[in-house]
Amino acid sequence: MTLSREITPGSGGAHILKALPDHVAPAPKRRRLVPIRCEPRWRAAAPSLQQEVARLIELLTKQEPPRQRRRRPKDAATFHLAIECIACNLLAVSLAAPERPLAVTLANSASRLTPIFGKPARKVIDLMIELGLITKVKGYPYRGPTTIQATPKLRERLSLGQVKWSALRLEDNAEVLVLKSANRDKPSEDDDTDEVPTRSASAIDKEGLDSLAEDVRSINAAILKAPIECHRAAMAHVSERPGAAMASLMTLHHQGLRRIFNGSWDEGGRLFGGFWQTMPRADRFKHLRIAGQGIGLVDYGQLFLRIAYAEAGSTPEPGDLYDVTGQDTLRPRWKLLRAARKKLINALFFRRAPLKQWPGATLAEVAQIRSAFQPGTTPSDAIKVIRERHAPIAHLFEDGHGLRFMRIESDLIVAVTLALFRRGVFSLPIHDAVAVPRSDVEVAATVMRAEAQRVIGADVPVEIQFAER
């Protein structure tokens, strides 16, 4: 038992410490679980769940105080949809991460993304609290989002944690092209409230955007027809980005993709939204099946560096471009050094000012990158060696080209995915790689080399993997 101490004055200015055995030091605080972001597209699919949702709608409607005017049909439909959405989100969380709370966006500004968020969600949550169906924790005490959790009363009503995933369904994405505000280094699906509607595009951009959107819809249609299976143990997982206020719950239902742009339609553009993209890498190989086969991952090698060399009109030296001495691959900890140097080089492409610190989203990641280099190596030392090794493209470092390179990369992967589907090869895109049935990896590699030559104008090596390295 840890004892607290009392300090009392003694003679001659001394102080006496007394142990107080009847006082126990407070227990260390438990790490707060990152809440699951509310998915506005969850709906009830099974007739039995639809009936339970209908009864819940009736219950909450009766709980409302008398209204002077009846809701307009459109507002009533939105209110009912908000009830269904929140109930289905709580159900999904109960199946995959019952210990985590659900974060619901309540700000009025969020209603421009989906009418469910904002005022309708606030009303539904207040009514559910009154009926003892959920509890709420406001976000401001810990600088996080407001969260809710189901009570035993709601768990019993909706059979939370007991139904199957087939009882739920996901609505299709209303928009397959999303423009984020320009205050982020890289595009992601976090903080959906900073989305800019596609209709904000100029008339000049509209025709090109329509073509991009049609490509994404074609990919989504092909993926929905693909015979994708996942072992029961991996049908759902929590995708948690370091430092993010909310995590995403990804399930086998999450197969529709969107392209996320950043700041302008010429930057970013990566495909997001597929459950296979955020699966732990080892789980992809272990649990994912396409057309009854295990997958092979066909991956572009050092793509950003090779895009930069193509733009500079220069041909890089043979070999791994992350090996800056020609001997690094022989080092015992080469795998760790390579991963750290890759992150450092990518940071140089994204920065618009000199990079003076080790990159990393968290202190742990920064420490991991720093420890991969020789003791005493500073960021300046490591960057100097990179600049010397890649002198033909050194002018492209620290000049903000990362998101533009990402647009080229994403255009390339879209082209590869479409080309593979045209050949009858089922393909799941993962940023700079594709997952395909094991028997199709050589076809995929051939297509990827050809598309890189067409889109970038350079030879880009590809790597085939059948298991976690």
PDB file of N, CA and C in Angstrom, residues 106-166:
ATOM      1  N   LEU A 106     -22.342  16.550 -33.077  1.00  0.00           N
ATOM      2  CA  LEU A 106     -23.558  17.265 -32.691  1.00  0.00           C
ATOM      3  C   LEU A 106     -23.585  18.712 -33.166  1.00  0.00           C
ATOM      4  N   ALA A 107     -22.480  19.229 -33.675  1.00  0.00           N
ATOM      5  CA  ALA A 107     -22.433  20.627 -34.108  1.00  0.00           C
ATOM      6  C   ALA A 107     -23.390  20.861 -35.273  1.00  0.00           C
ATOM      7  N   ASN A 108     -24.014  22.032 -35.299  1.00  0.00           N
ATOM      8  CA  ASN A 108     -24.942  22.348 -36.387  1.00  0.00           C
ATOM      9  C   ASN A 108     -24.260  22.297 -37.745  1.00  0.00           C
ATOM     10  N   SER A 109     -22.972  22.662 -37.786  1.00  0.00           N
ATOM     11  CA  SER A 109     -22.251  22.698 -39.059  1.00  0.00           C
ATOM     12  C   SER A 109     -22.153  21.324 -39.704  1.00  0.00           C
ATOM     13  N   ALA A 110     -22.278  20.268 -38.903  1.00  0.00           N
ATOM     14  CA  ALA A 110     -22.139  18.913 -39.446  1.00  0.00           C
ATOM     15  C   ALA A 110     -23.335  18.508 -40.282  1.00  0.00           C
ATOM     16  N   SER A 111     -24.446  19.224 -40.160  1.00  0.00           N
ATOM     17  CA  SER A 111     -25.651  18.841 -40.896  1.00  0.00           C
ATOM     18  C   SER A 111     -25.498  19.034 -42.396  1.00  0.00           C
ATOM     19  N   ARG A 112     -24.478  19.798 -42.828  1.00  0.00           N
ATOM     20  CA  ARG A 112     -24.289  19.961 -44.273  1.00  0.00           C
ATOM     21  C   ARG A 112     -23.686  18.710 -44.905  1.00  0.00           C
ATOM     22  N   LEU A 113     -23.129  17.832 -44.081  1.00  0.00           N
ATOM     23  CA  LEU A 113     -22.583  16.576 -44.584  1.00  0.00           C
ATOM     24  C   LEU A 113     -23.644  15.491 -44.617  1.00  0.00           C
ATOM     25  N   THR A 114     -24.454  15.435 -43.577  1.00  0.00           N
ATOM     26  CA  THR A 114     -25.576  14.506 -43.510  1.00  0.00           C
ATOM     27  C   THR A 114     -26.626  15.134 -42.608  1.00  0.00           C
ATOM     28  N   PRO A 115     -27.891  15.106 -42.997  1.00  0.00           N
ATOM     29  CA  PRO A 115     -28.935  15.726 -42.170  1.00  0.00           C
ATOM     30  C   PRO A 115     -29.117  15.040 -40.829  1.00  0.00           C
ATOM     31  N   ILE A 116     -28.524  13.869 -40.660  1.00  0.00           N
ATOM     32  CA  ILE A 116     -28.665  13.129 -39.405  1.00  0.00           C
ATOM     33  C   ILE A 116     -27.920  13.819 -38.272  1.00  0.00           C
ATOM     34  N   PHE A 117     -26.737  14.363 -38.563  1.00  0.00           N
ATOM     35  CA  PHE A 117     -25.926  15.008 -37.541  1.00  0.00           C
ATOM     36  C   PHE A 117     -26.517  16.376 -37.178  1.00  0.00           C
ATOM     37  N   GLY A 118     -26.004  16.951 -36.098  1.00  0.00           N
ATOM     38  CA  GLY A 118     -26.472  18.264 -35.683  1.00  0.00           C
ATOM     39  C   GLY A 118     -27.725  18.161 -34.829  1.00  0.00           C
ATOM     40  N   LYS A 119     -28.714  18.988 -35.107  1.00  0.00           N
ATOM     41  CA  LYS A 119     -29.923  19.088 -34.284  1.00  0.00           C
ATOM     42  C   LYS A 119     -30.681  17.767 -34.158  1.00  0.00           C
ATOM     43  N   PRO A 120     -30.932  17.021 -35.260  1.00  0.00           N
ATOM     44  CA  PRO A 120     -31.661  15.748 -35.107  1.00  0.00           C
ATOM     45  C   PRO A 120     -30.956  14.782 -34.154  1.00  0.00           C
ATOM     46  N   ALA A 121     -29.626  14.673 -34.279  1.00  0.00           N
ATOM     47  CA  ALA A 121     -28.881  13.766 -33.404  1.00  0.00           C
ATOM     48  C   ALA A 121     -28.974  14.217 -31.950  1.00  0.00           C
ATOM     49  N   ARG A 122     -28.888  15.525 -31.709  1.00  0.00           N
ATOM     50  CA  ARG A 122     -28.997  16.035 -30.333  1.00  0.00           C
ATOM     51  C   ARG A 122     -30.348  15.674 -29.733  1.00  0.00           C
ATOM     52  N   LYS A 123     -31.408  15.828 -30.521  1.00  0.00           N
ATOM     53  CA  LYS A 123     -32.758  15.532 -30.040  1.00  0.00           C
ATOM     54  C   LYS A 123     -32.908  14.056 -29.707  1.00  0.00           C
ATOM     55  N   VAL A 124     -32.434  13.205 -30.593  1.00  0.00           N
ATOM     56  CA  VAL A 124     -32.536  11.758 -30.371  1.00  0.00           C
ATOM     57  C   VAL A 124     -31.769  11.359 -29.116  1.00  0.00           C
ATOM     58  N   ILE A 125     -30.568  11.881 -28.958  1.00  0.00           N
ATOM     59  CA  ILE A 125     -29.744  11.531 -27.796  1.00  0.00           C
ATOM     60  C   ILE A 125     -30.408  11.984 -26.500  1.00  0.00           C
ATOM     61  N   ASP A 126     -30.969  13.193 -26.489  1.00  0.00           N
ATOM     62  CA  ASP A 126     -31.651  13.686 -25.284  1.00  0.00           C
ATOM     63  C   ASP A 126     -32.823  12.779 -24.906  1.00  0.00           C
ATOM     64  N   LEU A 127     -33.601  12.362 -25.899  1.00  0.00           N
ATOM     65  CA  LEU A 127     -34.751  11.495 -25.627  1.00  0.00           C
ATOM     66  C   LEU A 127     -34.301  10.123 -25.123  1.00  0.00           C
ATOM     67  N   MET A 128     -33.242   9.598 -25.703  1.00  0.00           N
ATOM     68  CA  MET A 128     -32.751   8.283 -25.278  1.00  0.00           C
ATOM     69  C   MET A 128     -32.193   8.341 -23.861  1.00  0.00           C
ATOM     70  N   ILE A 129     -31.599   9.478 -23.491  1.00  0.00           N
ATOM     71  CA  ILE A 129     -31.108   9.648 -22.118  1.00  0.00           C
ATOM     72  C   ILE A 129     -32.286   9.689 -21.149  1.00  0.00           C
ATOM     73  N   GLU A 130     -33.337  10.427 -21.506  1.00  0.00           N
ATOM     74  CA  GLU A 130     -34.524  10.522 -20.650  1.00  0.00           C
ATOM     75  C   GLU A 130     -35.135   9.152 -20.379  1.00  0.00           C
ATOM     76  N   LEU A 131     -35.078   8.280 -21.371  1.00  0.00           N
ATOM     77  CA  LEU A 131     -35.659   6.942 -21.239  1.00  0.00           C
ATOM     78  C   LEU A 131     -34.681   5.931 -20.641  1.00  0.00           C
ATOM     79  N   GLY A 132     -33.485   6.390 -20.304  1.00  0.00           N
ATOM     80  CA  GLY A 132     -32.505   5.499 -19.701  1.00  0.00           C
ATOM     81  C   GLY A 132     -31.911   4.492 -20.658  1.00  0.00           C
ATOM     82  N   LEU A 133     -31.901   4.835 -21.968  1.00  0.00           N
ATOM     83  CA  LEU A 133     -31.389   3.907 -22.975  1.00  0.00           C
ATOM     84  C   LEU A 133     -29.894   4.085 -23.226  1.00  0.00           C
ATOM     85  N   ILE A 134     -29.381   5.292 -22.979  1.00  0.00           N
ATOM     86  CA  ILE A 134     -27.960   5.561 -23.190  1.00  0.00           C
ATOM     87  C   ILE A 134     -27.453   6.494 -22.098  1.00  0.00           C
ATOM     88  N   THR A 135     -26.139   6.558 -21.971  1.00  0.00           N
ATOM     89  CA  THR A 135     -25.489   7.568 -21.144  1.00  0.00           C
ATOM     90  C   THR A 135     -24.627   8.433 -22.054  1.00  0.00           C
ATOM     91  N   LYS A 136     -24.386   9.662 -21.636  1.00  0.00           N
ATOM     92  CA  LYS A 136     -23.611  10.598 -22.459  1.00  0.00           C
ATOM     93  C   LYS A 136     -22.484  11.190 -21.639  1.00  0.00           C
ATOM     94  N   VAL A 137     -21.334  11.343 -22.279  1.00  0.00           N
ATOM     95  CA  VAL A 137     -20.194  12.042 -21.674  1.00  0.00           C
ATOM     96  C   VAL A 137     -19.825  13.189 -22.598  1.00  0.00           C
ATOM     97  N   LYS A 138     -19.912  14.418 -22.094  1.00  0.00           N
ATOM     98  CA  LYS A 138     -19.556  15.577 -22.911  1.00  0.00           C
ATOM     99  C   LYS A 138     -18.051  15.617 -23.141  1.00  0.00           C
ATOM    100  N   GLY A 139     -17.679  16.135 -24.292  1.00  0.00           N
ATOM    101  CA  GLY A 139     -16.283  16.078 -24.683  1.00  0.00           C
ATOM    102  C   GLY A 139     -15.392  17.138 -24.085  1.00  0.00           C
ATOM    103  N   TYR A 140     -15.956  18.295 -23.669  1.00  0.00           N
ATOM    104  CA  TYR A 140     -15.075  19.399 -23.297  1.00  0.00           C
ATOM    105  C   TYR A 140     -14.190  19.143 -22.081  1.00  0.00           C
ATOM    106  N   PRO A 141     -14.590  18.294 -21.087  1.00  0.00           N
ATOM    107  CA  PRO A 141     -13.672  18.111 -19.953  1.00  0.00           C
ATOM    108  C   PRO A 141     -12.341  17.489 -20.349  1.00  0.00           C
ATOM    109  N   TYR A 142     -12.330  16.656 -21.404  1.00  0.00           N
ATOM    110  CA  TYR A 142     -11.074  16.012 -21.792  1.00  0.00           C
ATOM    111  C   TYR A 142     -10.675  16.360 -23.223  1.00  0.00           C
ATOM    112  N   ARG A 143     -11.272  17.444 -23.753  1.00  0.00           N
ATOM    113  CA  ARG A 143     -10.916  17.956 -25.077  1.00  0.00           C
ATOM    114  C   ARG A 143     -11.108  16.899 -26.169  1.00  0.00           C
ATOM    115  N   GLY A 144     -12.167  16.185 -26.058  1.00  0.00           N
ATOM    116  CA  GLY A 144     -12.486  15.170 -27.056  1.00  0.00           C
ATOM    117  C   GLY A 144     -13.921  15.319 -27.510  1.00  0.00           C
ATOM    118  N   PRO A 145     -14.394  14.407 -28.349  1.00  0.00           N
ATOM    119  CA  PRO A 145     -15.771  14.479 -28.826  1.00  0.00           C
ATOM    120  C   PRO A 145     -16.755  14.012 -27.758  1.00  0.00           C
ATOM    121  N   THR A 146     -18.003  14.462 -27.860  1.00  0.00           N
ATOM    122  CA  THR A 146     -19.061  13.960 -26.990  1.00  0.00           C
ATOM    123  C   THR A 146     -19.365  12.515 -27.363  1.00  0.00           C
ATOM    124  N   THR A 147     -19.520  11.669 -26.354  1.00  0.00           N
ATOM    125  CA  THR A 147     -19.721  10.246 -26.620  1.00  0.00           C
ATOM    126  C   THR A 147     -20.965   9.723 -25.910  1.00  0.00           C
ATOM    127  N   ILE A 148     -21.484   8.615 -26.434  1.00  0.00           N
ATOM    128  CA  ILE A 148     -22.622   7.944 -25.812  1.00  0.00           C
ATOM    129  C   ILE A 148     -22.317   6.452 -25.709  1.00  0.00           C
ATOM    130  N   GLN A 149     -22.999   5.794 -24.772  1.00  0.00           N
ATOM    131  CA  GLN A 149     -22.910   4.343 -24.639  1.00  0.00           C
ATOM    132  C   GLN A 149     -24.274   3.787 -24.273  1.00  0.00           C
ATOM    133  N   ALA A 150     -24.562   2.585 -24.748  1.00  0.00           N
ATOM    134  CA  ALA A 150     -25.840   1.941 -24.472  1.00  0.00           C
ATOM    135  C   ALA A 150     -25.900   1.472 -23.022  1.00  0.00           C
ATOM    136  N   THR A 151     -27.086   1.560 -22.434  1.00  0.00           N
ATOM    137  CA  THR A 151     -27.323   1.010 -21.104  1.00  0.00           C
ATOM    138  C   THR A 151     -27.838  -0.427 -21.253  1.00  0.00           C
ATOM    139  N   PRO A 152     -27.863  -1.189 -20.155  1.00  0.00           N
ATOM    140  CA  PRO A 152     -28.431  -2.545 -20.239  1.00  0.00           C
ATOM    141  C   PRO A 152     -29.851  -2.559 -20.799  1.00  0.00           C
ATOM    142  N   LYS A 153     -30.600  -1.494 -20.546  1.00  0.00           N
ATOM    143  CA  LYS A 153     -31.977  -1.420 -21.043  1.00  0.00           C
ATOM    144  C   LYS A 153     -32.015  -1.440 -22.566  1.00  0.00           C
ATOM    145  N   LEU A 154     -31.133  -0.669 -23.216  1.00  0.00           N
ATOM    146  CA  LEU A 154     -31.095  -0.660 -24.680  1.00  0.00           C
ATOM    147  C   LEU A 154     -30.463  -1.943 -25.210  1.00  0.00           C
ATOM    148  N   ARG A 155     -29.454  -2.451 -24.509  1.00  0.00           N
ATOM    149  CA  ARG A 155     -28.820  -3.697 -24.959  1.00  0.00           C
ATOM    150  C   ARG A 155     -29.832  -4.830 -25.029  1.00  0.00           C
ATOM    151  N   GLU A 156     -30.737  -4.858 -24.058  1.00  0.00           N
ATOM    152  CA  GLU A 156     -31.766  -5.900 -24.064  1.00  0.00           C
ATOM    153  C   GLU A 156     -32.776  -5.668 -25.183  1.00  0.00           C
ATOM    154  N   ARG A 157     -33.155  -4.421 -25.394  1.00  0.00           N
ATOM    155  CA  ARG A 157     -34.161  -4.108 -26.420  1.00  0.00           C
ATOM    156  C   ARG A 157     -33.664  -4.456 -27.813  1.00  0.00           C
ATOM    157  N   LEU A 158     -32.400  -4.127 -28.126  1.00  0.00           N
ATOM    158  CA  LEU A 158     -31.863  -4.338 -29.475  1.00  0.00           C
ATOM    159  C   LEU A 158     -31.003  -5.595 -29.588  1.00  0.00           C
ATOM    160  N   SER A 159     -30.930  -6.383 -28.505  1.00  0.00           N
ATOM    161  CA  SER A 159     -30.089  -7.589 -28.497  1.00  0.00           C
ATOM    162  C   SER A 159     -28.654  -7.242 -28.891  1.00  0.00           C
ATOM    163  N   LEU A 160     -28.139  -6.157 -28.310  1.00  0.00           N
ATOM    164  CA  LEU A 160     -26.800  -5.697 -28.665  1.00  0.00           C
ATOM    165  C   LEU A 160     -25.767  -6.779 -28.371  1.00  0.00           C
ATOM    166  N   GLY A 161     -24.860  -6.956 -29.314  1.00  0.00           N
ATOM    167  CA  GLY A 161     -23.799  -7.931 -29.173  1.00  0.00           C
ATOM    168  C   GLY A 161     -24.198  -9.343 -29.546  1.00  0.00           C
ATOM    169  N   GLN A 162     -25.463  -9.556 -29.920  1.00  0.00           N
ATOM    170  CA  GLN A 162     -25.939 -10.910 -30.196  1.00  0.00           C
ATOM    171  C   GLN A 162     -26.340 -11.128 -31.654  1.00  0.00           C
ATOM    172  N   VAL A 163     -26.725 -10.085 -32.352  1.00  0.00           N
ATOM    173  CA  VAL A 163     -27.148 -10.246 -33.742  1.00  0.00           C
ATOM    174  C   VAL A 163     -25.927 -10.420 -34.639  1.00  0.00           C
ATOM    175  N   LYS A 164     -26.168 -10.779 -35.896  1.00  0.00           N
ATOM    176  CA  LYS A 164     -25.079 -10.969 -36.845  1.00  0.00           C
ATOM    177  C   LYS A 164     -24.883  -9.716 -37.689  1.00  0.00           C
ATOM    178  N   TRP A 165     -23.709  -9.623 -38.311  1.00  0.00           N
ATOM    179  CA  TRP A 165     -23.416  -8.471 -39.163  1.00  0.00           C
ATOM    180  C   TRP A 165     -24.397  -8.366 -40.322  1.00  0.00           C
ATOM    181  N   SER A 166     -24.980  -9.472 -40.725  1.00  0.00           N
ATOM    182  CA  SER A 166     -25.935  -9.445 -41.839  1.00  0.00           C
ATOM    183  C   SER A 166     -27.210  -8.687 -41.491  1.00  0.00           C
TER     184      SER A 166
END
